[in-house]
mmCIF file of C-alpha atoms and ligand atoms in Angstrom:
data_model
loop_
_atom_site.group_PDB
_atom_site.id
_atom_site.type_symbol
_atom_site.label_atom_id
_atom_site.label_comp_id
_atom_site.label_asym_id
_atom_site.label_seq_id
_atom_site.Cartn_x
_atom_site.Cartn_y
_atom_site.Cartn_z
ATOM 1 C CA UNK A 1 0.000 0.000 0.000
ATOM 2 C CA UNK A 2 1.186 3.548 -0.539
ATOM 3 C CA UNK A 3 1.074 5.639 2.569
ATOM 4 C CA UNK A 4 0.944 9.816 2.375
ATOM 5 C CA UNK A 5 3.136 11.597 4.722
ATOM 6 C CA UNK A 6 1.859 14.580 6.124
ATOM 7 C CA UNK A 7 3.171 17.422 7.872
ATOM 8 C CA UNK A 8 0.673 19.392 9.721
ATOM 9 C CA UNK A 9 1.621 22.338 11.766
ATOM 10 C CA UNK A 10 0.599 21.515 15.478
ATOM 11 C CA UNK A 11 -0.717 24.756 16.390
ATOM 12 C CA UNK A 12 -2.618 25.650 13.037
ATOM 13 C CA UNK A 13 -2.392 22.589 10.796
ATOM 14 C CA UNK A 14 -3.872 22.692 7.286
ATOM 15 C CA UNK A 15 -8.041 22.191 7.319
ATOM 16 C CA UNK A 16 -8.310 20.656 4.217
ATOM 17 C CA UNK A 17 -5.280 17.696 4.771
ATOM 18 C CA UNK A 18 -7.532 16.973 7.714
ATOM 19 C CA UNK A 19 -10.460 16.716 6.253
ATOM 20 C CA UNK A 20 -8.837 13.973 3.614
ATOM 21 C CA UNK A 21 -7.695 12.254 6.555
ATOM 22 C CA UNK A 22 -10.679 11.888 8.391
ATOM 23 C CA UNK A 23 -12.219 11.396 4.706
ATOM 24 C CA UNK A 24 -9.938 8.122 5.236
ATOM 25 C CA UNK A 25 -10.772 7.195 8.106
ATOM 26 C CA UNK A 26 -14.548 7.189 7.109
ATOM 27 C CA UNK A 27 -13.777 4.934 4.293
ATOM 28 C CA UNK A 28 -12.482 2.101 6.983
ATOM 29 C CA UNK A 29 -9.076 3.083 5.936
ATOM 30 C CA UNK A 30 -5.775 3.451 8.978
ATOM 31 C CA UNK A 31 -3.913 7.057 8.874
ATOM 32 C CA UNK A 32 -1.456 7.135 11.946
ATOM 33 C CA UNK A 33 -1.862 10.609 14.002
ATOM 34 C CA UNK A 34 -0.198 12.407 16.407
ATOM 35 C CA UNK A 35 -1.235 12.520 20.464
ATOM 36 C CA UNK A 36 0.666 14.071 23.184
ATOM 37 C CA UNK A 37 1.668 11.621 24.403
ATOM 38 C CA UNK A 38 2.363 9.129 21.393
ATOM 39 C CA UNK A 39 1.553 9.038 17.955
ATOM 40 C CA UNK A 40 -1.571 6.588 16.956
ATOM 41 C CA UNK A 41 -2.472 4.186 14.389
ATOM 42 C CA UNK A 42 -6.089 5.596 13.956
ATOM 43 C CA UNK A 43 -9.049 3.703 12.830
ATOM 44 C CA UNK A 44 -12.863 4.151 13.122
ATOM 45 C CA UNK A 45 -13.796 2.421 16.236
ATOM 46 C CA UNK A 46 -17.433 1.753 15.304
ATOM 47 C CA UNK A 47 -16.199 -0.860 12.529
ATOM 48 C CA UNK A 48 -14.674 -4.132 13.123
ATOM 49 C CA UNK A 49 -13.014 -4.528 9.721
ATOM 50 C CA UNK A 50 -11.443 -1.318 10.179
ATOM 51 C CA UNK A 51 -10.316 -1.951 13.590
ATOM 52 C CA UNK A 52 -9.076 -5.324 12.133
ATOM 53 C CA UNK A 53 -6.815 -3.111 9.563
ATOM 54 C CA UNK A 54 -5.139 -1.868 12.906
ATOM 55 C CA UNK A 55 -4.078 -5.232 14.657
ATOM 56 C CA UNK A 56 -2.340 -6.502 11.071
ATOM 57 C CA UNK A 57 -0.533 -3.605 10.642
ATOM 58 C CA UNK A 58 0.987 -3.445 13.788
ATOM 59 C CA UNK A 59 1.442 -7.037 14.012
ATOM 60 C CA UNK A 60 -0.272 -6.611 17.931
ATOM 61 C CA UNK A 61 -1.908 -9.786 18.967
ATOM 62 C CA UNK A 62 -5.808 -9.787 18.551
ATOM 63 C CA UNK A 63 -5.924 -10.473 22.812
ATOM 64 C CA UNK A 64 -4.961 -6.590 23.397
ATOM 65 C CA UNK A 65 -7.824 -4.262 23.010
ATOM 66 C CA UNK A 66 -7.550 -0.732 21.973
ATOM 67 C CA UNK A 67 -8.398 2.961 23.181
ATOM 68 C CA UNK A 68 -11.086 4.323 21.480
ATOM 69 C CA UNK A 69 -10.540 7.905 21.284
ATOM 70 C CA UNK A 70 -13.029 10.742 21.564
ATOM 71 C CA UNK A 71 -13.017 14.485 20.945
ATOM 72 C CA UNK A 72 -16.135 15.807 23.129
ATOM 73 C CA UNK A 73 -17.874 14.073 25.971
ATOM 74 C CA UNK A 74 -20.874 14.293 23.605
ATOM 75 C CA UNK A 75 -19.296 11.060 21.893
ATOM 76 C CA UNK A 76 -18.924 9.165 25.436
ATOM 77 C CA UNK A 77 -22.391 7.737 26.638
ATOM 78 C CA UNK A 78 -23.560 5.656 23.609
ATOM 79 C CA UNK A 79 -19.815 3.843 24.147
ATOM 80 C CA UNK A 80 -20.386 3.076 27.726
ATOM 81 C CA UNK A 81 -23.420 1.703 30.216
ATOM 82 C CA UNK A 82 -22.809 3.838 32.765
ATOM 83 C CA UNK A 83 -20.813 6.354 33.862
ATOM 84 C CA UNK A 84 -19.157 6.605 37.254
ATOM 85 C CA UNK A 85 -19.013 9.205 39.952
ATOM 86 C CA UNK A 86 -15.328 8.747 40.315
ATOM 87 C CA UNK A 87 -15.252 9.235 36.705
ATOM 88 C CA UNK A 88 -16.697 12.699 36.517
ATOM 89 C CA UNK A 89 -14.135 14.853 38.526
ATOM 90 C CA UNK A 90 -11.098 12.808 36.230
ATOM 91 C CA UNK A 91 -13.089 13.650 33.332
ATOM 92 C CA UNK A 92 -13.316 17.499 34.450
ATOM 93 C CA UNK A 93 -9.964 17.761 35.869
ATOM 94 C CA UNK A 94 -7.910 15.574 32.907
ATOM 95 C CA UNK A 95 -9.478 15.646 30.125
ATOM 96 C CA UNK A 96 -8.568 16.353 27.355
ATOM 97 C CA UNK A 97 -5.112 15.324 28.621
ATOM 98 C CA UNK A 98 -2.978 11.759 29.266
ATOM 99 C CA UNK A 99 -5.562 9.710 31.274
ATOM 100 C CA UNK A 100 -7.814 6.972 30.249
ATOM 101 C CA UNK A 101 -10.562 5.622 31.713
ATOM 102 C CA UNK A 102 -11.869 1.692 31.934
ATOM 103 C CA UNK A 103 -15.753 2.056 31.420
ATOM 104 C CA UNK A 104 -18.162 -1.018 31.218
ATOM 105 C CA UNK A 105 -18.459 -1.180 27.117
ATOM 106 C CA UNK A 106 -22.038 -0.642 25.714
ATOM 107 C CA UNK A 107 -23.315 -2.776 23.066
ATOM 108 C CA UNK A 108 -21.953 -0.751 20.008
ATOM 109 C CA UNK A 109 -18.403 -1.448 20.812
ATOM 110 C CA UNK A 110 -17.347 -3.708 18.005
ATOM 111 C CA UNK A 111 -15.692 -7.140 19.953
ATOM 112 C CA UNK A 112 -12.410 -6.213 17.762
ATOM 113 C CA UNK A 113 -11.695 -3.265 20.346
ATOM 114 C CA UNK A 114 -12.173 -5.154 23.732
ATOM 115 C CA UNK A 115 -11.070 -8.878 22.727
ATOM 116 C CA UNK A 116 -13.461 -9.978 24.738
ATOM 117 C CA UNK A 117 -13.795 -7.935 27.783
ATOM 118 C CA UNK A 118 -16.759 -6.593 28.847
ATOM 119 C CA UNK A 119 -14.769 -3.365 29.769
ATOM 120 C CA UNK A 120 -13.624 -0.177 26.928
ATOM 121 C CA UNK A 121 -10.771 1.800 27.729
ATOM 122 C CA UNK A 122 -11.320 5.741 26.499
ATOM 123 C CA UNK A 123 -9.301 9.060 25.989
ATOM 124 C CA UNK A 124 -9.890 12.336 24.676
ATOM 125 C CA UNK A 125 -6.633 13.613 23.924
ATOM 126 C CA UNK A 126 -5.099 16.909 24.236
ATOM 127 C CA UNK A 127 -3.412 17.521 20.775
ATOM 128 C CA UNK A 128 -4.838 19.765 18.506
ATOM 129 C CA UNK A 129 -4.370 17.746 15.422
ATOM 130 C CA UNK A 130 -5.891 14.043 17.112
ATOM 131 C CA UNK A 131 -8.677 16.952 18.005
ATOM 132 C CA UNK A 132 -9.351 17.937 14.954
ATOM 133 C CA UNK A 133 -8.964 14.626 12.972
ATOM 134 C CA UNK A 134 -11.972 13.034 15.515
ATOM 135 C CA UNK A 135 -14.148 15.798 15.034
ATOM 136 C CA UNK A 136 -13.807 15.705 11.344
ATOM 137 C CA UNK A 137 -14.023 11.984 11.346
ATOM 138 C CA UNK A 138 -17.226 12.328 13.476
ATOM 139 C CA UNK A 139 -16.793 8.767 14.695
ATOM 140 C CA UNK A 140 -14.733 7.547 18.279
ATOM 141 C CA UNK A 141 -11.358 6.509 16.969
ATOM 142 C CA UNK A 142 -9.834 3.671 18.386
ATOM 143 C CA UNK A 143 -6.082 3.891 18.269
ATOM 144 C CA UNK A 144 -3.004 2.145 19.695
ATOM 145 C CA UNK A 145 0.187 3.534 19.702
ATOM 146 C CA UNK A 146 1.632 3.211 15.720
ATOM 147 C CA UNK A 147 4.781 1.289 16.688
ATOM 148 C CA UNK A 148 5.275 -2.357 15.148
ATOM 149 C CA UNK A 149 4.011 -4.194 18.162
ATOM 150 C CA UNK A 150 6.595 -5.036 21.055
ATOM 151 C CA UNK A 151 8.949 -1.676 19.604
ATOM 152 C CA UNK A 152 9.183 1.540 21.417
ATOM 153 C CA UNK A 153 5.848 3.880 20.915
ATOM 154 C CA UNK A 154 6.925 6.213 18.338
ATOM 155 C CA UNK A 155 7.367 10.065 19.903
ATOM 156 C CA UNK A 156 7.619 11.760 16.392
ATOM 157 C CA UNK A 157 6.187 11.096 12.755
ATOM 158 C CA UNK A 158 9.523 10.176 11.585
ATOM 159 C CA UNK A 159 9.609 7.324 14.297
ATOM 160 C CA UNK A 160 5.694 6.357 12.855
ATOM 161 C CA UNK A 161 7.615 6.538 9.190
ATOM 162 C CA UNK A 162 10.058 3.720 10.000
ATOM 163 C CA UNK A 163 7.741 1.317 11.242
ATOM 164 C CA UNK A 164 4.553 1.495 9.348
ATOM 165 C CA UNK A 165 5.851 2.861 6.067
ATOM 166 C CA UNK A 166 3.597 1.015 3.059
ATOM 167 C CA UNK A 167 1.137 -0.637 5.995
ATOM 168 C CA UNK A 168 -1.078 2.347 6.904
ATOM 169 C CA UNK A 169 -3.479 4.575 4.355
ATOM 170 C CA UNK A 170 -1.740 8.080 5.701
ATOM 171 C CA UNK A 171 1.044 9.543 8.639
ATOM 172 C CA UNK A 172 0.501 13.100 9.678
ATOM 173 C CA UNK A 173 3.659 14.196 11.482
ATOM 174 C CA UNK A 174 3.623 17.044 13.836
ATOM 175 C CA UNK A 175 6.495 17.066 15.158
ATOM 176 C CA UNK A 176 7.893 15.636 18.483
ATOM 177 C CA UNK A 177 5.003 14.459 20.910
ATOM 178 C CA UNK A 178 5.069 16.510 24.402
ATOM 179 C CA UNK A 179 4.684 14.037 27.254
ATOM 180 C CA UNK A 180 6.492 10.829 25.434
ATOM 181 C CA UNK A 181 5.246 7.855 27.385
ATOM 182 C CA UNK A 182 1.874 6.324 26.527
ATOM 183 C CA UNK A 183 -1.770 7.672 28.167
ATOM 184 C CA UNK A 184 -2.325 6.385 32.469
ATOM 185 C CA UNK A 185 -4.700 3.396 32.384
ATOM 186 C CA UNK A 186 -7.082 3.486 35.053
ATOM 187 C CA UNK A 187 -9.796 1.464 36.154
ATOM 188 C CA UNK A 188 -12.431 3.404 37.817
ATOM 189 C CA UNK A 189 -14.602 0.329 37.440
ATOM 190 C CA UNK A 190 -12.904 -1.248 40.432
ATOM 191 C CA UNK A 191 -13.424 0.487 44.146
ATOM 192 C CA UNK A 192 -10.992 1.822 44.470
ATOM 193 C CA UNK A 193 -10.016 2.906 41.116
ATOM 194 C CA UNK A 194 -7.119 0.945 40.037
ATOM 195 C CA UNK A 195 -3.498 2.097 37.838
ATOM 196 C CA UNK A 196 -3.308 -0.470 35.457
ATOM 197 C CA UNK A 197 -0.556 1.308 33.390
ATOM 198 C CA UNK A 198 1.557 4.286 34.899
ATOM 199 C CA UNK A 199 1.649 7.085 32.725
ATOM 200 C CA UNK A 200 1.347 10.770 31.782
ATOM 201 C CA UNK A 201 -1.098 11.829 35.078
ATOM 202 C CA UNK A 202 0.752 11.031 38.171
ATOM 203 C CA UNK A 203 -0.314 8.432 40.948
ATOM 204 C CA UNK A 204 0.224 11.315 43.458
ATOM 205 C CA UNK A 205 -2.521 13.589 40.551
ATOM 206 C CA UNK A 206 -4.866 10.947 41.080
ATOM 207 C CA UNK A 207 -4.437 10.187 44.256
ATOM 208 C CA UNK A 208 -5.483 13.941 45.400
ATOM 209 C CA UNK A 209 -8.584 14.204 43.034
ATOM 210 C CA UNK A 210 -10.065 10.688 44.359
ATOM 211 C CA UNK A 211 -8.581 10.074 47.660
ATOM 212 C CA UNK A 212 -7.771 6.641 47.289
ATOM 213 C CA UNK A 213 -6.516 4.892 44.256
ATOM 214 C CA UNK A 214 -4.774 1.519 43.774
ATOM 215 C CA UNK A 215 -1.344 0.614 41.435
ATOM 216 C CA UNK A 216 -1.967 -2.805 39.921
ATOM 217 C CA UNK A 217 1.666 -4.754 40.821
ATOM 218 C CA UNK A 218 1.782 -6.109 37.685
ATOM 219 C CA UNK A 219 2.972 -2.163 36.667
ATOM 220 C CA UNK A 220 6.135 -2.625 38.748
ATOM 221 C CA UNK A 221 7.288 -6.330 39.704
ATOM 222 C CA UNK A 222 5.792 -8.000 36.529
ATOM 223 C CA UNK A 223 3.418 -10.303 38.146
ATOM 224 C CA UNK A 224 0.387 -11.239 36.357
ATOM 225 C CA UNK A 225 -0.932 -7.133 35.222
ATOM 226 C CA UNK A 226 -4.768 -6.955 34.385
ATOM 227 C CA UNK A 227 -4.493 -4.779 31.487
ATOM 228 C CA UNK A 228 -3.951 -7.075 28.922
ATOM 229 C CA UNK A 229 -1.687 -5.097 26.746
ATOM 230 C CA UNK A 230 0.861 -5.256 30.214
ATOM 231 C CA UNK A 231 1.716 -8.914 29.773
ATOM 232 C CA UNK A 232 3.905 -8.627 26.146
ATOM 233 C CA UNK A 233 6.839 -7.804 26.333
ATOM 234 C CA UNK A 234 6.952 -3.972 25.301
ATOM 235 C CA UNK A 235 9.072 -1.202 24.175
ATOM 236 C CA UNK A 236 11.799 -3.314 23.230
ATOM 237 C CA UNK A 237 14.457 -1.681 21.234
ATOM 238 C CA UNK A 238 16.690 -4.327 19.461
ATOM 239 C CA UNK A 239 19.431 -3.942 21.603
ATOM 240 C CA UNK A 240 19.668 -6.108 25.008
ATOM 241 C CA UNK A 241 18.587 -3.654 27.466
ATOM 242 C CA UNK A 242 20.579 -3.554 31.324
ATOM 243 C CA UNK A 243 19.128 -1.301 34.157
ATOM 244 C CA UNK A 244 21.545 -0.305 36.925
ATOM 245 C CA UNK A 245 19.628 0.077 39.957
ATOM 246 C CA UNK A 246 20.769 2.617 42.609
ATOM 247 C CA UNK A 247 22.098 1.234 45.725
ATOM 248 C CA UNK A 248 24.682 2.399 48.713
ATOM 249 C CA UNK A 249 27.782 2.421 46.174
ATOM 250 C CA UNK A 250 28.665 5.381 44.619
ATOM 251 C CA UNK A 251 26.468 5.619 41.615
ATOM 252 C CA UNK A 252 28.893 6.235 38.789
ATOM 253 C CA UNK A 253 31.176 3.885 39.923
ATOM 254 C CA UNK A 254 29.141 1.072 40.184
ATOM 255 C CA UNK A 255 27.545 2.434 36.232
ATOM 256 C CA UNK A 256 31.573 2.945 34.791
ATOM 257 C CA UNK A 257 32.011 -0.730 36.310
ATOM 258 C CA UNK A 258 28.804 -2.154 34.819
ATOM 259 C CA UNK A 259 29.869 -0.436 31.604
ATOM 260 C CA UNK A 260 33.740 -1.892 31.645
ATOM 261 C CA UNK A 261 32.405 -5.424 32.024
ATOM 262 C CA UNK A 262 29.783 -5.367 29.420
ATOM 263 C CA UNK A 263 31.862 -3.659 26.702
ATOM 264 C CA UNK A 264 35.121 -5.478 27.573
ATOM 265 C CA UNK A 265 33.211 -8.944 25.329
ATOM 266 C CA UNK A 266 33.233 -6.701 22.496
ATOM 267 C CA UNK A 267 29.843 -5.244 22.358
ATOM 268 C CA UNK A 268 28.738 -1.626 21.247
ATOM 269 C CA UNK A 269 27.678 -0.445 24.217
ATOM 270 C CA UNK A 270 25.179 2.445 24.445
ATOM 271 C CA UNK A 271 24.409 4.149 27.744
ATOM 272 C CA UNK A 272 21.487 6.584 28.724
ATOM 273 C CA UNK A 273 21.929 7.932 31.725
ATOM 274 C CA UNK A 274 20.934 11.952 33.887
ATOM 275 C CA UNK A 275 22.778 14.764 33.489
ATOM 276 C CA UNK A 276 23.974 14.572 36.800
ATOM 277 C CA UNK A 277 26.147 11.096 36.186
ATOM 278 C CA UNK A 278 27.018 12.190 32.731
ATOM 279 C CA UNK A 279 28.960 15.238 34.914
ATOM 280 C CA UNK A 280 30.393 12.949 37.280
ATOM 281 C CA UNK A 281 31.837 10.084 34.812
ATOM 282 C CA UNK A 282 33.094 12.965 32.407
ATOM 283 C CA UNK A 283 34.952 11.323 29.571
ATOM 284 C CA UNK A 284 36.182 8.038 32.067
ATOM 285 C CA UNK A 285 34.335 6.479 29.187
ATOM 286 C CA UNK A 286 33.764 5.975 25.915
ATOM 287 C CA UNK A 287 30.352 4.289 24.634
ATOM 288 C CA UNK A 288 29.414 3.406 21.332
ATOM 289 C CA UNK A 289 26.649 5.909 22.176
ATOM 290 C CA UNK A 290 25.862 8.040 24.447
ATOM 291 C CA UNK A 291 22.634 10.095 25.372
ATOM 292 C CA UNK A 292 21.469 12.166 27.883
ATOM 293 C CA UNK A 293 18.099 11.944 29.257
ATOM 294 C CA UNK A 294 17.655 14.855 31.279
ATOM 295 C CA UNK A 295 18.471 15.657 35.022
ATOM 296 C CA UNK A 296 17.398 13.257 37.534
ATOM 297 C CA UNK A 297 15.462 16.088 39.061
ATOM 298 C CA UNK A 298 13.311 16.697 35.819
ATOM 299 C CA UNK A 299 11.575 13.244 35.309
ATOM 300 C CA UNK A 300 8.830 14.629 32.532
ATOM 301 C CA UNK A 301 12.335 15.479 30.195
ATOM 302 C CA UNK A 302 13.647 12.367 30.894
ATOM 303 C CA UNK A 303 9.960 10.715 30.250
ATOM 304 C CA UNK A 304 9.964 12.824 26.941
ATOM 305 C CA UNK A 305 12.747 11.363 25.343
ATOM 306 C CA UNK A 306 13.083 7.768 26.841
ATOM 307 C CA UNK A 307 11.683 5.876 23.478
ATOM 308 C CA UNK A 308 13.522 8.390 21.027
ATOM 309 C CA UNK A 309 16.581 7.347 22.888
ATOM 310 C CA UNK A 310 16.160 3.925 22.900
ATOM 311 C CA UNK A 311 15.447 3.977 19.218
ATOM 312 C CA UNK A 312 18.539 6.387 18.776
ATOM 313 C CA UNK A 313 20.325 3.588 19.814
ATOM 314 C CA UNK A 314 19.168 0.977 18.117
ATOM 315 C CA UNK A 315 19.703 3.546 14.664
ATOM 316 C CA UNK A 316 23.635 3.779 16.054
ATOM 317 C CA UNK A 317 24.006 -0.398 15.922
ATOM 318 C CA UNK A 318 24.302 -0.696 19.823
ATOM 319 C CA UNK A 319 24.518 -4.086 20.912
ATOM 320 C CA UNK A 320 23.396 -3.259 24.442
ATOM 321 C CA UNK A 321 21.653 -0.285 26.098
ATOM 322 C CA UNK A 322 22.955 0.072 29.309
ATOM 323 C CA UNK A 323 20.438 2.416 31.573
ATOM 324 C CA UNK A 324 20.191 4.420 34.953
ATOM 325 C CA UNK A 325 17.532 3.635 37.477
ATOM 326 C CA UNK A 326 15.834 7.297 38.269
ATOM 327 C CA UNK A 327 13.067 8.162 40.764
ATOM 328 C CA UNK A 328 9.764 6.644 40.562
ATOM 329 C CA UNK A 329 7.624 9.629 42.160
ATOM 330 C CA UNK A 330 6.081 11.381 39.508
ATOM 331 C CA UNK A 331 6.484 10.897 35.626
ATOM 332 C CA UNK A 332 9.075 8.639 37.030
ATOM 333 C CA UNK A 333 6.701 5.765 37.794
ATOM 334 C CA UNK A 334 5.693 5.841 33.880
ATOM 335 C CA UNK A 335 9.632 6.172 33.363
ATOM 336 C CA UNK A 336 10.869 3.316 35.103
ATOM 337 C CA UNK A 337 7.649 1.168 34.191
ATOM 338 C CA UNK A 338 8.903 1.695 30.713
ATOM 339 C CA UNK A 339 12.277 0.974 31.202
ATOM 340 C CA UNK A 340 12.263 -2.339 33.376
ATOM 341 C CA UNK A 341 9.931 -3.724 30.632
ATOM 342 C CA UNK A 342 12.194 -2.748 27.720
ATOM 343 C CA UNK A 343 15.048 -4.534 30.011
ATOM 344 C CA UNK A 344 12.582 -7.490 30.450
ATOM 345 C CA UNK A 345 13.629 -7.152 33.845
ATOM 346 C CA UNK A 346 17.227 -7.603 33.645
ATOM 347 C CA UNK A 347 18.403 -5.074 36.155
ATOM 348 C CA UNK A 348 22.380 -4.821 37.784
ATOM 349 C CA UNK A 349 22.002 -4.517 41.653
HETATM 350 O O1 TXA B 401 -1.230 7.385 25.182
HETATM 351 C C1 TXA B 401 -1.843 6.406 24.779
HETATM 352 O O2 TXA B 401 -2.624 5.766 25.514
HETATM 353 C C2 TXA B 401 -1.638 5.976 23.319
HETATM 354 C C3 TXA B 401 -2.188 7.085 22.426
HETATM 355 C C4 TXA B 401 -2.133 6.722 20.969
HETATM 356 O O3 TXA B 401 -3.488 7.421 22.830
HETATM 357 N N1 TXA B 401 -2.273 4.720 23.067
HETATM 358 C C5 TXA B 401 -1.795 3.555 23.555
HETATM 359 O O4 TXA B 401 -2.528 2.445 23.151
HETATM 360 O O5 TXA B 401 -0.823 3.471 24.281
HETATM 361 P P1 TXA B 401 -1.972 0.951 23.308
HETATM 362 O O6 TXA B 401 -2.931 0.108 22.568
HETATM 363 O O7 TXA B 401 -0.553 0.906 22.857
HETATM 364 O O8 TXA B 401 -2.115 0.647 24.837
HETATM 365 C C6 TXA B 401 -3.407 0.510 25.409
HETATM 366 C C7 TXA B 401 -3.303 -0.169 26.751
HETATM 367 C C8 TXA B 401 -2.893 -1.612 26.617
HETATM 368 O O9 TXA B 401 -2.021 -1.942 27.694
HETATM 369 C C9 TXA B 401 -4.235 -2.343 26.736
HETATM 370 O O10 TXA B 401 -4.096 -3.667 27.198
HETATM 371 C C10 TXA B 401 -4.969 -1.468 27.737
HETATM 372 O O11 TXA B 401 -4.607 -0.146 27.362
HETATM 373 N N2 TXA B 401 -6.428 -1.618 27.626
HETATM 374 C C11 TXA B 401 -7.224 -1.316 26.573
HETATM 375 N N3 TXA B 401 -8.502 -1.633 26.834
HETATM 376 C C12 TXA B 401 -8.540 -2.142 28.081
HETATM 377 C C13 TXA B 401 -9.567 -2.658 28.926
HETATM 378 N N4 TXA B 401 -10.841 -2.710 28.533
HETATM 379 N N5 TXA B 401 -9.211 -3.091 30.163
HETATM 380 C C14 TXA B 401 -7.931 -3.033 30.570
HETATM 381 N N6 TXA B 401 -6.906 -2.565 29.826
HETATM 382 C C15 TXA B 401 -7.206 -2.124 28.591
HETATM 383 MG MG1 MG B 402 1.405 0.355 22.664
#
């Protein structure tokens, strides 16, 4: 298939490119989008063969339903049988932003979206252009993020380009995405609501609107996660991915050490790591690659360019990424949810 790339202005992007894209979209057809938190491989949610189109070009196992997408809260209670209380202040206070919410599904929700559940997860993002596009479309869009399943989400149209090139109707690139990790996931079904993925609103953000909320330990430790789409093995750049965890040592010493031994068998070695260490190693050594994520103080920087690094790396040939452990308060629960999985949990204590 031939796919159009489109740039689109974030701020003021051209009417009439959007209108040809929702055009698609109408037609059953995929056109990948950008969110702000990652871009997404769009189709109309109210059509199983469409939503079909989705899961084969990604490659994402049928099991893992999709967020359907919404641009006004018009659009939300023909999806869902009811709505919650605790739903109502998120709604208010988040959207349109980085949150979605785990309604009971109503009957019109194709069984291609929920594989099977008797649950719909649903956003209304914050981006001007995803805006746009749903209102155009004038159908819920369900959308996953546009990487080839089990790679990084892509954080820029260029990232969207390499993967899905010749497998989707349309990209529309605006530019980098703002937040960088993928949407929170949280069940408000459940009393209390429950995390089921970390992400762009905060634990401590939730926990103040609602009093009590719950993490799912499948998030962290890799037990058995409800949300489906938590079991696969995710983010994965090519590259064998190594944590090192913080401990008593002194941090850049135990990372230069960590470092030696992995790159003394010959492999490229490509490290990611704060601002902070990157001062205190100075040029003691000499990766394959090196990038630097942001201060350990500023987790939404780091959280905005974790998957562009780890595809940054994989583009330079590393063999192994070798990563620092940061904070998890904040963005840095989404952070380090992110990272242990793309390490399928091989950490260095
Ligand atoms: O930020 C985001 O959420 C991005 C952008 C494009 O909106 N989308 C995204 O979609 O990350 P995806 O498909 O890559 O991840 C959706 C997650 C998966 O872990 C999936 O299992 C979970 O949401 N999910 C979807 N429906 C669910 C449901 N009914 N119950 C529990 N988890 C659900
Ligand atoms: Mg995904």
């Amino acid at each position: 298939m031939e796919t159009e790339y489109i740039k689109l202005d974030r701020q003021n992007p051209d009417r009439d490119m959007l209108k040809r894209a929702a055009q698609l979209l109408r037609q059953g057809e995929v056109v990948a989008f950008p969110t702000e938190t990652v871009y997404g491989l769009g189709a109309n949610a109210l059509e199983g063969s469409a939503v079909k189109k989705i899961f084969i070009a990604k490659g994402r196992p049928s099991d893992n339903p999709l967020i359907v997408h919404i641009s006004s809260l018009n659009q939300l209670p023909p999806l869902v049988k009811e709505i919650p209380q605790a739903a109502r202040a998120l709604m208010k206070k988040y959207w349109p932003g980085p949150l979605t919410l785990i309604f009971p599904k109503s009957e019109i929700i194709p069984p291609e979206i929920t594989a099977g559940l008797e649950t719909v997860a649903i956003r209304m993002p914050e981006h001007p252009v995803a805006q746009a596009l749903i209102e155009y479309a004038g159908v819920p869009v369900a959308a996953p993020s546009a990487n080839i399943s089990g790679k990084p989400s892509p954080t820029s149209g260029q990232h969207v380009w390499q993967d899905m090139q010749g497998k989707v109707a349309m990209v529309l690139d605006s530019g980098e995405t703002r937040v960088g990790v993928e949407s929170t996931v949280l069940d408000i079904t459940r009393k209390p609501p429950m995390i089921l993925r970390p992400g762009g609103i905060t634990y401590e953000d939730l926990q103040e609107t609602l009093g009590q909320v719950e993490l799912d330990q499948g998030t962290g430790k890799m037990k058995v996660p409800r949300s489906p789409g938590m079991k696969y093995t995710h983010y994965s750049p090519a590259a064998d991915v190594f944590v090192v965890t913080r401990g008593p040592q002194s941090f850049p010493g135990k990372f230069e050490k960590a470092y030696r031994s992995l790159s003394g068998e010959g492999k490229k070695v490509a490290v990611l790591i704060s601002e902070e260490t990157a001062q205190q190693m100075g040029d003691r050594i000499h990766p394959h690659y090196r990038e630097v994520l942001g201060s350990r103080h500023d987790l939404r920087e780091v959280a905005h360019r974790l998957f562009s690094a780890f595809r940054n790396a994989d583009h330079q040939g590393a063999d192994i990424i070798l990563i620092e452990e940061f904070s998890e308060e904040g963005m840095g629960a989404a952070v380090m949810n992110r990272m242990i999985k793309a390490a399928g949990n091989k950490v260095i204590n």
